[in-house]
PDB file of C-alpha atoms in Angstrom:
ATOM      1  CA  UNK A   2     -21.021  95.991   6.894  1.00 44.00           C
ATOM      2  CA  UNK A   3     -19.087  93.426   4.851  1.00 45.00           C
ATOM      3  CA  UNK A   4     -17.210  94.485   1.760  1.00 47.00           C
ATOM      4  CA  UNK A   5     -17.384  92.440  -1.442  1.00 47.00           C
ATOM      5  CA  UNK A   6     -14.381  90.216  -2.087  1.00 50.00           C
ATOM      6  CA  UNK A   7     -11.762  91.182  -4.667  1.00 48.00           C
ATOM      7  CA  UNK A   8     -12.957  88.327  -6.881  1.00 50.00           C
ATOM      8  CA  UNK A   9     -16.550  89.571  -6.693  1.00 60.00           C
ATOM      9  CA  UNK A  10     -15.439  93.118  -7.479  1.00 64.00           C
ATOM     10  CA  UNK A  11     -13.476  91.883 -10.491  1.00 62.00           C
ATOM     11  CA  UNK A  12     -16.507  89.992 -11.801  1.00 70.00           C
ATOM     12  CA  UNK A  13     -18.667  93.080 -11.361  1.00 75.00           C
ATOM     13  CA  UNK A  14     -16.095  95.235 -13.154  1.00 73.00           C
ATOM     14  CA  UNK A  15     -15.853  92.710 -16.004  1.00 73.00           C
ATOM     15  CA  UNK A  16     -19.638  92.661 -16.310  1.00 79.00           C
ATOM     16  CA  UNK A  17     -19.708  96.462 -16.375  1.00 80.00           C
ATOM     17  CA  UNK A  18     -17.156  96.553 -19.196  1.00 77.00           C
ATOM     18  CA  UNK A  19     -19.155  94.041 -21.241  1.00 78.00           C
ATOM     19  CA  UNK A  20     -22.418  95.920 -20.617  1.00 80.00           C
ATOM     20  CA  UNK A  21     -20.873  99.196 -21.746  1.00 82.00           C
ATOM     21  CA  UNK A  22     -19.429  97.564 -24.871  1.00 78.00           C
ATOM     22  CA  UNK A  23     -22.791  96.098 -25.900  1.00 80.00           C
ATOM     23  CA  UNK A  24     -24.635  99.281 -24.975  1.00 79.00           C
ATOM     24  CA  UNK A  25     -22.345 101.281 -27.292  1.00 78.00           C
ATOM     25  CA  UNK A  26     -23.335  98.883 -30.071  1.00 76.00           C
ATOM     26  CA  UNK A  27     -26.987  99.748 -29.547  1.00 78.00           C
ATOM     27  CA  UNK A  28     -28.251  97.047 -27.172  1.00 81.00           C
ATOM     28  CA  UNK A  29     -30.883  98.599 -24.917  1.00 84.00           C
ATOM     29  CA  UNK A  30     -30.799  98.403 -21.124  1.00 85.00           C
ATOM     30  CA  UNK A  31     -33.804  96.094 -21.250  1.00 83.00           C
ATOM     31  CA  UNK A  32     -31.998  93.869 -23.740  1.00 80.00           C
ATOM     32  CA  UNK A  33     -28.915  93.791 -21.523  1.00 81.00           C
ATOM     33  CA  UNK A  34     -30.990  92.882 -18.490  1.00 80.00           C
ATOM     34  CA  UNK A  35     -32.655  90.007 -20.356  1.00 78.00           C
ATOM     35  CA  UNK A  36     -29.372  88.775 -21.831  1.00 77.00           C
ATOM     36  CA  UNK A  37     -27.517  88.642 -18.511  1.00 77.00           C
ATOM     37  CA  UNK A  38     -30.500  87.820 -16.282  1.00 77.00           C
ATOM     38  CA  UNK A  39     -30.107  90.849 -14.030  1.00 82.00           C
ATOM     39  CA  UNK A  40     -32.345  93.692 -12.893  1.00 82.00           C
ATOM     40  CA  UNK A  41     -32.598  96.756 -15.153  1.00 82.00           C
ATOM     41  CA  UNK A  42     -31.655  98.967 -12.201  1.00 83.00           C
ATOM     42  CA  UNK A  43     -28.467  96.938 -11.820  1.00 84.00           C
ATOM     43  CA  UNK A  44     -27.747  97.430 -15.516  1.00 83.00           C
ATOM     44  CA  UNK A  45     -28.274 101.177 -15.169  1.00 84.00           C
ATOM     45  CA  UNK A  46     -26.013 101.346 -12.113  1.00 83.00           C
ATOM     46  CA  UNK A  47     -23.227  99.389 -13.805  1.00 82.00           C
ATOM     47  CA  UNK A  48     -23.420 101.537 -16.930  1.00 82.00           C
ATOM     48  CA  UNK A  49     -23.184 104.753 -14.943  1.00 78.00           C
ATOM     49  CA  UNK A  50     -21.173 103.768 -11.875  1.00 66.00           C
ATOM     50  CA  UNK A  51     -17.431 103.722 -11.237  1.00 54.00           C
ATOM     51  CA  UNK A  52     -17.362  99.929 -11.478  1.00 41.00           C
ATOM     52  CA  UNK A  53     -17.887 100.278 -15.220  1.00 40.00           C
ATOM     53  CA  UNK A  54     -14.635 102.159 -15.506  1.00 42.00           C
ATOM     54  CA  UNK A  55     -12.692  99.894 -13.197  1.00 40.00           C
ATOM     55  CA  UNK A  56      -9.898  97.809 -14.602  1.00 40.00           C
ATOM     56  CA  UNK A  57     -10.657  94.139 -15.028  1.00 38.00           C
ATOM     57  CA  UNK A  58      -7.029  93.305 -14.430  1.00 38.00           C
ATOM     58  CA  UNK A  59      -5.887  93.164 -10.841  1.00 40.00           C
ATOM     59  CA  UNK A  60      -2.819  95.047  -9.750  1.00 41.00           C
ATOM     60  CA  UNK A  61      -0.808  91.863  -9.459  1.00 43.00           C
ATOM     61  CA  UNK A  62      -1.368  90.855 -13.100  1.00 42.00           C
ATOM     62  CA  UNK A  63      -0.161  94.140 -14.608  1.00 46.00           C
ATOM     63  CA  UNK A  64       3.597  93.740 -13.907  1.00 65.00           C
ATOM     64  CA  UNK A  65       3.556  90.219 -15.361  1.00 79.00           C
ATOM     65  CA  UNK A  66       1.697  91.112 -18.553  1.00 82.00           C
ATOM     66  CA  UNK A  67       2.882  94.682 -19.129  1.00 79.00           C
ATOM     67  CA  UNK A  68       5.903  93.671 -21.285  1.00 79.00           C
ATOM     68  CA  UNK A  69       3.591  91.670 -23.555  1.00 82.00           C
ATOM     69  CA  UNK A  70       0.934  94.333 -24.142  1.00 79.00           C
ATOM     70  CA  UNK A  71       1.927  95.084 -27.748  1.00 73.00           C
ATOM     71  CA  UNK A  72       2.168  91.381 -28.568  1.00 77.00           C
ATOM     72  CA  UNK A  73      -1.340  90.848 -27.178  1.00 81.00           C
ATOM     73  CA  UNK A  74      -2.707  93.747 -29.231  1.00 76.00           C
ATOM     74  CA  UNK A  75      -1.086  92.386 -32.385  1.00 73.00           C
ATOM     75  CA  UNK A  76      -2.617  88.954 -31.786  1.00 75.00           C
ATOM     76  CA  UNK A  77      -6.059  90.446 -31.179  1.00 74.00           C
ATOM     77  CA  UNK A  78      -5.775  92.509 -34.345  1.00 67.00           C
ATOM     78  CA  UNK A  79      -4.820  89.333 -36.231  1.00 67.00           C
ATOM     79  CA  UNK A  80      -8.043  87.672 -35.084  1.00 68.00           C
ATOM     80  CA  UNK A  81      -6.681  85.608 -32.169  1.00 75.00           C
ATOM     81  CA  UNK A  82      -9.365  86.270 -29.551  1.00 73.00           C
ATOM     82  CA  UNK A  83      -9.263  83.162 -27.346  1.00 83.00           C
ATOM     83  CA  UNK A  84      -7.273  83.856 -24.141  1.00 86.00           C
ATOM     84  CA  UNK A  85      -5.980  80.272 -24.232  1.00 88.00           C
ATOM     85  CA  UNK A  86      -4.716  80.729 -27.808  1.00 86.00           C
ATOM     86  CA  UNK A  87      -3.159  84.081 -26.894  1.00 86.00           C
ATOM     87  CA  UNK A  88      -1.366  82.466 -23.947  1.00 89.00           C
ATOM     88  CA  UNK A  89       0.012  79.667 -26.140  1.00 89.00           C
ATOM     89  CA  UNK A  90       1.312  82.161 -28.703  1.00 85.00           C
ATOM     90  CA  UNK A  91       2.867  84.372 -26.031  1.00 86.00           C
ATOM     91  CA  UNK A  92       4.701  81.396 -24.529  1.00 86.00           C
ATOM     92  CA  UNK A  93       5.834  80.016 -27.896  1.00 81.00           C
ATOM     93  CA  UNK A  94       6.761  83.245 -29.677  1.00 77.00           C
ATOM     94  CA  UNK A  95       7.224  86.023 -27.136  1.00 78.00           C
ATOM     95  CA  UNK A  96       8.861  84.473 -24.083  1.00 79.00           C
ATOM     96  CA  UNK A  97       5.960  84.550 -21.643  1.00 84.00           C
ATOM     97  CA  UNK A  98       6.927  82.335 -18.671  1.00 85.00           C
ATOM     98  CA  UNK A  99       4.979  79.045 -18.898  1.00 86.00           C
ATOM     99  CA  UNK A 100       4.238  79.381 -15.185  1.00 85.00           C
ATOM    100  CA  UNK A 101       2.051  82.436 -15.883  1.00 86.00           C
ATOM    101  CA  UNK A 102      -1.458  81.574 -14.747  1.00 87.00           C
ATOM    102  CA  UNK A 103      -4.096  81.178 -17.442  1.00 88.00           C
ATOM    103  CA  UNK A 104      -6.382  83.453 -15.428  1.00 86.00           C
ATOM    104  CA  UNK A 105      -3.778  86.236 -15.543  1.00 87.00           C
ATOM    105  CA  UNK A 106      -3.658  86.104 -19.342  1.00 88.00           C
ATOM    106  CA  UNK A 107      -7.438  85.751 -19.555  1.00 87.00           C
ATOM    107  CA  UNK A 108      -8.044  88.860 -17.462  1.00 84.00           C
ATOM    108  CA  UNK A 109      -5.496  90.843 -19.455  1.00 84.00           C
ATOM    109  CA  UNK A 110      -7.026  89.769 -22.788  1.00 83.00           C
ATOM    110  CA  UNK A 111     -10.554  90.499 -21.590  1.00 79.00           C
ATOM    111  CA  UNK A 112      -9.457  93.958 -20.546  1.00 76.00           C
ATOM    112  CA  UNK A 113      -8.083  94.633 -24.012  1.00 71.00           C
ATOM    113  CA  UNK A 114     -11.196  93.224 -25.680  1.00 65.00           C
ATOM    114  CA  UNK A 115     -13.280  95.551 -23.528  1.00 56.00           C
ATOM    115  CA  UNK A 116     -11.315  98.581 -24.704  1.00 46.00           C
ATOM    116  CA  UNK A 117     -12.721 100.153 -27.851  1.00 33.00           C
ATOM    117  CA  UNK A 118      -9.677 101.775 -29.402  1.00 34.00           C
ATOM    118  CA  UNK A 119      -7.187  98.951 -30.125  1.00 32.00           C
ATOM    119  CA  UNK A 120      -9.564  97.033 -32.380  1.00 31.00           C
ATOM    120  CA  UNK A 121     -11.203  99.824 -34.349  1.00 30.00           C
ATOM    121  CA  UNK A 122     -10.363  99.923 -38.061  1.00 29.00           C
ATOM    122  CA  UNK A 123      -9.740 103.666 -37.689  1.00 26.00           C
ATOM    123  CA  UNK A 124      -6.537 102.940 -35.785  1.00 26.00           C
ATOM    124  CA  UNK A 125      -4.935 102.164 -39.132  1.00 30.00           C
ATOM    125  CA  UNK A 126      -4.013  98.591 -38.205  1.00 32.00           C
ATOM    126  CA  UNK A 127      -5.311  96.378 -40.943  1.00 38.00           C
ATOM    127  CA  UNK A 128      -4.752  93.384 -43.147  1.00 37.00           C
ATOM    128  CA  UNK A 129      -3.011  94.278 -46.376  1.00 43.00           C
ATOM    129  CA  UNK A 130       0.204  95.239 -48.101  1.00 46.00           C
ATOM    130  CA  UNK A 131       0.671  98.549 -46.334  1.00 42.00           C
ATOM    131  CA  UNK A 132      -0.485 100.082 -43.068  1.00 35.00           C
ATOM    132  CA  UNK A 133      -0.708 103.354 -41.229  1.00 35.00           C
ATOM    133  CA  UNK A 134      -0.647 101.744 -37.811  1.00 39.00           C
ATOM    134  CA  UNK A 135       1.546  99.491 -35.719  1.00 41.00           C
ATOM    135  CA  UNK A 136       1.202  96.276 -37.730  1.00 56.00           C
ATOM    136  CA  UNK A 137       1.705  95.595 -41.431  1.00 70.00           C
ATOM    137  CA  UNK A 138       0.168  92.499 -43.010  1.00 77.00           C
ATOM    138  CA  UNK A 139       1.184  91.242 -46.452  1.00 84.00           C
ATOM    139  CA  UNK A 140      -0.562  88.963 -48.924  1.00 87.00           C
ATOM    140  CA  UNK A 141       1.032  85.476 -48.834  1.00 86.00           C
ATOM    141  CA  UNK A 142       3.028  84.468 -51.940  1.00 87.00           C
ATOM    142  CA  UNK A 143       0.940  81.377 -52.700  1.00 84.00           C
ATOM    143  CA  UNK A 144      -2.009  83.686 -53.274  1.00 82.00           C
ATOM    144  CA  UNK A 145      -0.275  85.247 -56.277  1.00 89.00           C
ATOM    145  CA  UNK A 146       0.934  81.836 -57.465  1.00 86.00           C
ATOM    146  CA  UNK A 147      -2.717  80.932 -58.065  1.00 86.00           C
ATOM    147  CA  UNK A 148      -3.188  83.930 -60.390  1.00 89.00           C
ATOM    148  CA  UNK A 149      -1.960  82.659 -63.758  1.00 86.00           C
ATOM    149  CA  UNK A 150      -2.607  83.366 -67.428  1.00 84.00           C
ATOM    150  CA  UNK A 151      -3.922  80.926 -70.049  1.00 81.00           C
ATOM    151  CA  UNK A 152      -0.504  79.278 -70.291  1.00 83.00           C
ATOM    152  CA  UNK A 153      -0.105  78.856 -66.544  1.00 82.00           C
ATOM    153  CA  UNK A 154       2.438  81.669 -66.207  1.00 86.00           C
ATOM    154  CA  UNK A 155       2.149  83.955 -63.145  1.00 86.00           C
ATOM    155  CA  UNK A 156       0.384  87.268 -63.635  1.00 90.00           C
ATOM    156  CA  UNK A 157       2.507  90.402 -63.312  1.00 93.00           C
ATOM    157  CA  UNK A 158       0.982  93.753 -62.417  1.00 96.00           C
ATOM    158  CA  UNK A 159       2.115  97.119 -63.669  1.00 96.00           C
ATOM    159  CA  UNK A 160       1.544  98.861 -60.331  1.00 96.00           C
ATOM    160  CA  UNK A 161       0.932  97.971 -56.685  1.00 96.00           C
ATOM    161  CA  UNK A 162      -1.033 101.014 -55.547  1.00 95.00           C
ATOM    162  CA  UNK A 163      -0.884 100.338 -51.782  1.00 92.00           C
ATOM    163  CA  UNK A 164       2.632  99.135 -51.096  1.00 91.00           C
ATOM    164  CA  UNK A 165       4.883  99.280 -48.026  1.00 88.00           C
ATOM    165  CA  UNK A 166       8.254 100.970 -48.191  1.00 87.00           C
ATOM    166  CA  UNK A 167       9.380 104.521 -48.912  1.00 89.00           C
ATOM    167  CA  UNK A 168       9.701 106.571 -52.112  1.00 90.00           C
ATOM    168  CA  UNK A 169       8.416 103.741 -54.258  1.00 90.00           C
ATOM    169  CA  UNK A 170      11.035 101.286 -53.000  1.00 90.00           C
ATOM    170  CA  UNK A 171      10.037  98.062 -51.245  1.00 87.00           C
ATOM    171  CA  UNK A 172      12.849  96.432 -49.287  1.00 86.00           C
ATOM    172  CA  UNK A 173      10.971  93.937 -47.117  1.00 82.00           C
ATOM    173  CA  UNK A 174      11.684  90.447 -48.531  1.00 85.00           C
ATOM    174  CA  UNK A 175       8.275  89.185 -47.421  1.00 80.00           C
ATOM    175  CA  UNK A 176       6.399  91.468 -49.827  1.00 88.00           C
ATOM    176  CA  UNK A 177       5.604  89.177 -52.754  1.00 88.00           C
ATOM    177  CA  UNK A 178       3.467  91.377 -55.015  1.00 92.00           C
ATOM    178  CA  UNK A 179       4.700  90.825 -58.616  1.00 93.00           C
ATOM    179  CA  UNK A 180       4.571  94.442 -59.745  1.00 94.00           C
ATOM    180  CA  UNK A 181       6.847  96.655 -61.789  1.00 94.00           C
ATOM    181  CA  UNK A 182       6.104  99.817 -59.817  1.00 95.00           C
ATOM    182  CA  UNK A 183       5.114 100.466 -56.215  1.00 95.00           C
ATOM    183  CA  UNK A 184       3.156 103.411 -54.862  1.00 95.00           C
ATOM    184  CA  UNK A 185       4.200 103.559 -51.216  1.00 92.00           C
ATOM    185  CA  UNK A 186       2.379 105.329 -48.417  1.00 88.00           C
ATOM    186  CA  UNK A 187       4.517 108.480 -48.627  1.00 89.00           C
ATOM    187  CA  UNK A 188       3.621 108.847 -52.330  1.00 92.00           C
ATOM    188  CA  UNK A 189      -0.106 108.776 -51.425  1.00 92.00           C
ATOM    189  CA  UNK A 190      -1.999 106.774 -54.029  1.00 94.00           C
ATOM    190  CA  UNK A 191      -5.151 108.770 -53.241  1.00 94.00           C
ATOM    191  CA  UNK A 192      -3.602 112.113 -54.168  1.00 93.00           C
ATOM    192  CA  UNK A 193      -4.996 113.141 -57.586  1.00 92.00           C
ATOM    193  CA  UNK A 194      -1.487 114.188 -58.599  1.00 94.00           C
ATOM    194  CA  UNK A 195      -0.194 110.638 -58.035  1.00 95.00           C
ATOM    195  CA  UNK A 196      -0.702 108.793 -61.298  1.00 95.00           C
ATOM    196  CA  UNK A 197      -1.573 105.117 -61.381  1.00 96.00           C
ATOM    197  CA  UNK A 198      -0.369 105.105 -64.973  1.00 95.00           C
ATOM    198  CA  UNK A 199      -2.146 105.115 -68.318  1.00 94.00           C
ATOM    199  CA  UNK A 200      -4.225 102.000 -68.980  1.00 95.00           C
ATOM    200  CA  UNK A 201      -2.151 100.100 -66.422  1.00 96.00           C
ATOM    201  CA  UNK A 202      -3.107  96.878 -64.690  1.00 97.00           C
ATOM    202  CA  UNK A 203      -2.903  97.419 -60.938  1.00 97.00           C
ATOM    203  CA  UNK A 204      -2.926  95.314 -57.786  1.00 96.00           C
ATOM    204  CA  UNK A 205      -4.729  96.858 -54.816  1.00 95.00           C
ATOM    205  CA  UNK A 206      -4.830  95.545 -51.256  1.00 92.00           C
ATOM    206  CA  UNK A 207      -5.802  98.768 -49.477  1.00 90.00           C
ATOM    207  CA  UNK A 208      -6.033  99.686 -45.788  1.00 83.00           C
ATOM    208  CA  UNK A 209      -9.126  98.043 -44.337  1.00 75.00           C
ATOM    209  CA  UNK A 210     -10.192 101.140 -42.427  1.00 73.00           C
ATOM    210  CA  UNK A 211     -11.633 104.533 -43.241  1.00 79.00           C
ATOM    211  CA  UNK A 212      -9.422 104.863 -46.343  1.00 87.00           C
ATOM    212  CA  UNK A 213     -10.844 101.769 -48.025  1.00 90.00           C
ATOM    213  CA  UNK A 214     -13.830 103.477 -49.742  1.00 93.00           C
ATOM    214  CA  UNK A 215     -11.477 106.139 -51.120  1.00 94.00           C
ATOM    215  CA  UNK A 216      -9.270 103.447 -52.635  1.00 95.00           C
ATOM    216  CA  UNK A 217     -12.219 101.658 -54.242  1.00 96.00           C
ATOM    217  CA  UNK A 218     -13.489 104.953 -55.681  1.00 96.00           C
ATOM    218  CA  UNK A 219     -10.040 105.593 -57.152  1.00 97.00           C
ATOM    219  CA  UNK A 220     -10.086 102.068 -58.615  1.00 97.00           C
ATOM    220  CA  UNK A 221     -13.432 102.811 -60.278  1.00 97.00           C
ATOM    221  CA  UNK A 222     -11.992 106.005 -61.775  1.00 96.00           C
ATOM    222  CA  UNK A 223      -8.880 104.192 -63.019  1.00 96.00           C
ATOM    223  CA  UNK A 224     -11.003 101.549 -64.740  1.00 96.00           C
ATOM    224  CA  UNK A 225     -13.171 104.251 -66.304  1.00 95.00           C
ATOM    225  CA  UNK A 226      -9.996 105.736 -67.832  1.00 95.00           C
ATOM    226  CA  UNK A 227      -9.094 102.442 -69.488  1.00 95.00           C
ATOM    227  CA  UNK A 228      -6.984 100.866 -66.755  1.00 97.00           C
ATOM    228  CA  UNK A 229      -7.784  97.784 -64.714  1.00 97.00           C
ATOM    229  CA  UNK A 230      -7.541  96.956 -61.019  1.00 97.00           C
ATOM    230  CA  UNK A 231      -7.576  93.635 -59.199  1.00 97.00           C
ATOM    231  CA  UNK A 232      -8.412  94.267 -55.554  1.00 96.00           C
ATOM    232  CA  UNK A 233      -8.348  92.106 -52.442  1.00 94.00           C
ATOM    233  CA  UNK A 234     -11.073  93.486 -50.183  1.00 92.00           C
ATOM    234  CA  UNK A 235     -13.009  92.496 -47.069  1.00 89.00           C
ATOM    235  CA  UNK A 236     -16.354  90.866 -47.844  1.00 89.00           C
ATOM    236  CA  UNK A 237     -18.440  93.577 -46.213  1.00 87.00           C
ATOM    237  CA  UNK A 238     -21.556  93.372 -48.311  1.00 90.00           C
ATOM    238  CA  UNK A 239     -23.620  95.433 -45.857  1.00 87.00           C
ATOM    239  CA  UNK A 240     -21.632  98.643 -46.345  1.00 90.00           C
ATOM    240  CA  UNK A 241     -22.258 101.631 -48.592  1.00 92.00           C
ATOM    241  CA  UNK A 242     -18.871 101.434 -50.283  1.00 94.00           C
ATOM    242  CA  UNK A 243     -19.556  97.820 -51.282  1.00 95.00           C
ATOM    243  CA  UNK A 244     -22.734  98.690 -53.137  1.00 95.00           C
ATOM    244  CA  UNK A 245     -21.539 102.008 -54.578  1.00 96.00           C
ATOM    245  CA  UNK A 246     -18.061 100.948 -55.744  1.00 96.00           C
ATOM    246  CA  UNK A 247     -18.207  97.156 -56.128  1.00 96.00           C
ATOM    247  CA  UNK A 248     -21.729  96.168 -57.140  1.00 96.00           C
ATOM    248  CA  UNK A 249     -22.223  99.347 -59.162  1.00 95.00           C
ATOM    249  CA  UNK A 250     -18.909  99.313 -61.063  1.00 96.00           C
ATOM    250  CA  UNK A 251     -16.872  96.098 -60.750  1.00 97.00           C
ATOM    251  CA  UNK A 252     -16.832  93.540 -63.569  1.00 97.00           C
ATOM    252  CA  UNK A 253     -16.554  90.422 -61.413  1.00 96.00           C
ATOM    253  CA  UNK A 254     -16.115  89.135 -57.876  1.00 96.00           C
ATOM    254  CA  UNK A 255     -14.703  85.937 -56.400  1.00 94.00           C
ATOM    255  CA  UNK A 256     -15.829  85.085 -52.888  1.00 93.00           C
ATOM    256  CA  UNK A 257     -12.834  83.238 -51.451  1.00 89.00           C
ATOM    257  CA  UNK A 258     -13.473  79.756 -50.101  1.00 85.00           C
ATOM    258  CA  UNK A 259     -11.244  80.362 -47.097  1.00 83.00           C
ATOM    259  CA  UNK A 260      -9.963  83.394 -45.239  1.00 82.00           C
ATOM    260  CA  UNK A 261      -6.546  84.659 -46.223  1.00 82.00           C
ATOM    261  CA  UNK A 262      -3.944  84.219 -43.495  1.00 82.00           C
ATOM    262  CA  UNK A 263      -1.727  87.225 -44.068  1.00 83.00           C
ATOM    263  CA  UNK A 264       1.923  87.410 -43.025  1.00 83.00           C
ATOM    264  CA  UNK A 265       3.515  90.146 -40.957  1.00 80.00           C
ATOM    265  CA  UNK A 266       6.656  92.137 -41.718  1.00 79.00           C
ATOM    266  CA  UNK A 267       8.837  89.445 -40.112  1.00 81.00           C
ATOM    267  CA  UNK A 268       7.388  86.718 -42.335  1.00 82.00           C
ATOM    268  CA  UNK A 269       5.278  85.090 -39.649  1.00 82.00           C
ATOM    269  CA  UNK A 270       1.805  84.005 -40.715  1.00 81.00           C
ATOM    270  CA  UNK A 271      -1.062  85.476 -38.728  1.00 74.00           C
ATOM    271  CA  UNK A 272      -4.240  83.835 -37.577  1.00 71.00           C
ATOM    272  CA  UNK A 273      -7.335  83.740 -39.739  1.00 67.00           C
ATOM    273  CA  UNK A 274      -8.950  87.209 -39.656  1.00 69.00           C
ATOM    274  CA  UNK A 275     -12.424  87.740 -38.266  1.00 67.00           C
ATOM    275  CA  UNK A 276     -13.949  88.279 -41.717  1.00 74.00           C
ATOM    276  CA  UNK A 277     -13.721  86.806 -45.205  1.00 84.00           C
ATOM    277  CA  UNK A 278     -12.140  88.371 -48.280  1.00 88.00           C
ATOM    278  CA  UNK A 279     -13.128  88.801 -51.901  1.00 93.00           C
ATOM    279  CA  UNK A 280     -11.208  89.406 -55.099  1.00 95.00           C
ATOM    280  CA  UNK A 281     -12.779  92.209 -57.104  1.00 97.00           C
ATOM    281  CA  UNK A 282     -12.011  92.819 -60.783  1.00 97.00           C
ATOM    282  CA  UNK A 283     -12.365  96.314 -62.166  1.00 97.00           C
ATOM    283  CA  UNK A 284     -11.948  95.594 -65.867  1.00 96.00           C
ATOM    284  CA  UNK A 285     -12.743  92.759 -68.318  1.00 95.00           C
ATOM    285  CA  UNK A 286      -9.249  91.218 -68.428  1.00 94.00           C
ATOM    286  CA  UNK A 287      -9.127  90.695 -64.685  1.00 95.00           C
ATOM    287  CA  UNK A 288     -12.736  89.470 -64.754  1.00 95.00           C
ATOM    288  CA  UNK A 289     -11.714  86.716 -67.176  1.00 94.00           C
ATOM    289  CA  UNK A 290      -8.711  85.947 -64.960  1.00 93.00           C
ATOM    290  CA  UNK A 291     -10.939  85.517 -61.919  1.00 93.00           C
ATOM    291  CA  UNK A 292     -13.312  83.244 -63.803  1.00 93.00           C
ATOM    292  CA  UNK A 293     -10.399  81.070 -64.903  1.00 89.00           C
ATOM    293  CA  UNK A 294      -8.786  80.731 -61.474  1.00 85.00           C
ATOM    294  CA  UNK A 295     -12.119  80.250 -59.715  1.00 85.00           C
ATOM    295  CA  UNK A 296     -13.199  77.422 -62.003  1.00 76.00           C
ATOM    296  CA  UNK A 297      -9.731  75.954 -62.624  1.00 71.00           C
ATOM    297  CA  UNK A 298      -7.438  73.824 -60.437  1.00 66.00           C
ATOM    298  CA  UNK A 299      -6.820  76.698 -58.010  1.00 65.00           C
ATOM    299  CA  UNK A 300     -10.557  76.846 -57.188  1.00 72.00           C
ATOM    300  CA  UNK A 301     -10.163  80.056 -55.201  1.00 80.00           C
ATOM    301  CA  UNK A 302     -13.870  80.483 -54.592  1.00 86.00           C
ATOM    302  CA  UNK A 303     -17.267  81.284 -56.076  1.00 90.00           C
ATOM    303  CA  UNK A 304     -17.172  83.447 -59.198  1.00 93.00           C
ATOM    304  CA  UNK A 305     -19.832  86.071 -59.944  1.00 94.00           C
ATOM    305  CA  UNK A 306     -19.689  88.116 -63.154  1.00 95.00           C
ATOM    306  CA  UNK A 307     -21.321  91.501 -62.693  1.00 95.00           C
ATOM    307  CA  UNK A 308     -20.655  93.040 -66.131  1.00 88.00           C
ATOM    308  CA  UNK A 309     -19.668  92.022 -69.632  1.00 81.00           C
ATOM    309  CA  UNK A 310     -16.652  93.349 -71.524  1.00 68.00           C
ATOM    310  CA  UNK A 311     -18.628  96.419 -72.599  1.00 65.00           C
ATOM    311  CA  UNK A 312     -19.501  97.240 -69.010  1.00 61.00           C
ATOM    312  CA  UNK A 313     -23.158  96.231 -69.229  1.00 66.00           C
ATOM    313  CA  UNK A 314     -24.769  94.482 -66.285  1.00 63.00           C
ATOM    314  CA  UNK A 315     -26.686  91.264 -66.764  1.00 55.00           C
ATOM    315  CA  UNK A 316     -29.951  93.151 -66.329  1.00 50.00           C
ATOM    316  CA  UNK A 317     -28.954  95.564 -69.087  1.00 51.00           C
ATOM    317  CA  UNK A 318     -28.076  92.640 -71.355  1.00 50.00           C
ATOM    318  CA  UNK A 319     -31.496  91.086 -70.767  1.00 47.00           C
ATOM    319  CA  UNK A 320     -33.257  94.397 -71.440  1.00 46.00           C
ATOM    320  CA  UNK A 321     -31.285  94.862 -74.676  1.00 49.00           C
ATOM    321  CA  UNK A 322     -32.231  91.364 -75.805  1.00 47.00           C
TER     322      UNK A 322
END
């Protein structure tokens, strides 16, 4: 009896990983069989068998790539998914030997893409001005330069409610939020005892994970108390929090024309994330600001006004008329 070659075993293991990933997302065994052109019994065996749990990376590739594991994870979290692009970045920025085979990097990247945990939002790694995970991503300074008043002067915020740092102090020079006060992670902006101020104008770039809906609910409450919040959020229009805290309460939205390339704590700009962003105004002043910058020279994106200054929706205005 002949044994399958190592290359064949690796391909089978890689297929098993991909089948399990898609199956977790809800693709049926029949759908998997049709997609990959294989028998349903083969699909069932790969989903249940030890090959599905086998590592895609051969033993020889692990010692070469092991020192670069965190760098690979950071690149994947920043939206760099192409193995070729990952290899170029590792060589240019992280000291990967140029002689490292492309297949070695490809197998290592595919293994990480097949793992569920590193890329889940619940890990705390996200795009924003603070983070609870391994990577912090900050809004680039030119983004704030586009936010100006009627006279062209930059907008200053009273509070940044999701800032990096400790005890309200931000020391990283790459944080460019123009705010007078910073609520850092240790101060917990979601704690009811942590005040966002009275009728203050806040900047909010919250964690893009499980905490995001809690931040948007707090923004709604702050606006209801007379304050205002300008938020940079992911454009996830198919989620409950979007409809319950943006469409139901925000005054205006700008759908950005391009994806924001955030910068990390060392000042290096990341790749374009895998999803677009929106600016959301909770309050009439910020709604007017968004309309001005969307239609003016900055042309940030497409402006949609959801409510008037009194908080009425367009439908309510039409009914009143």
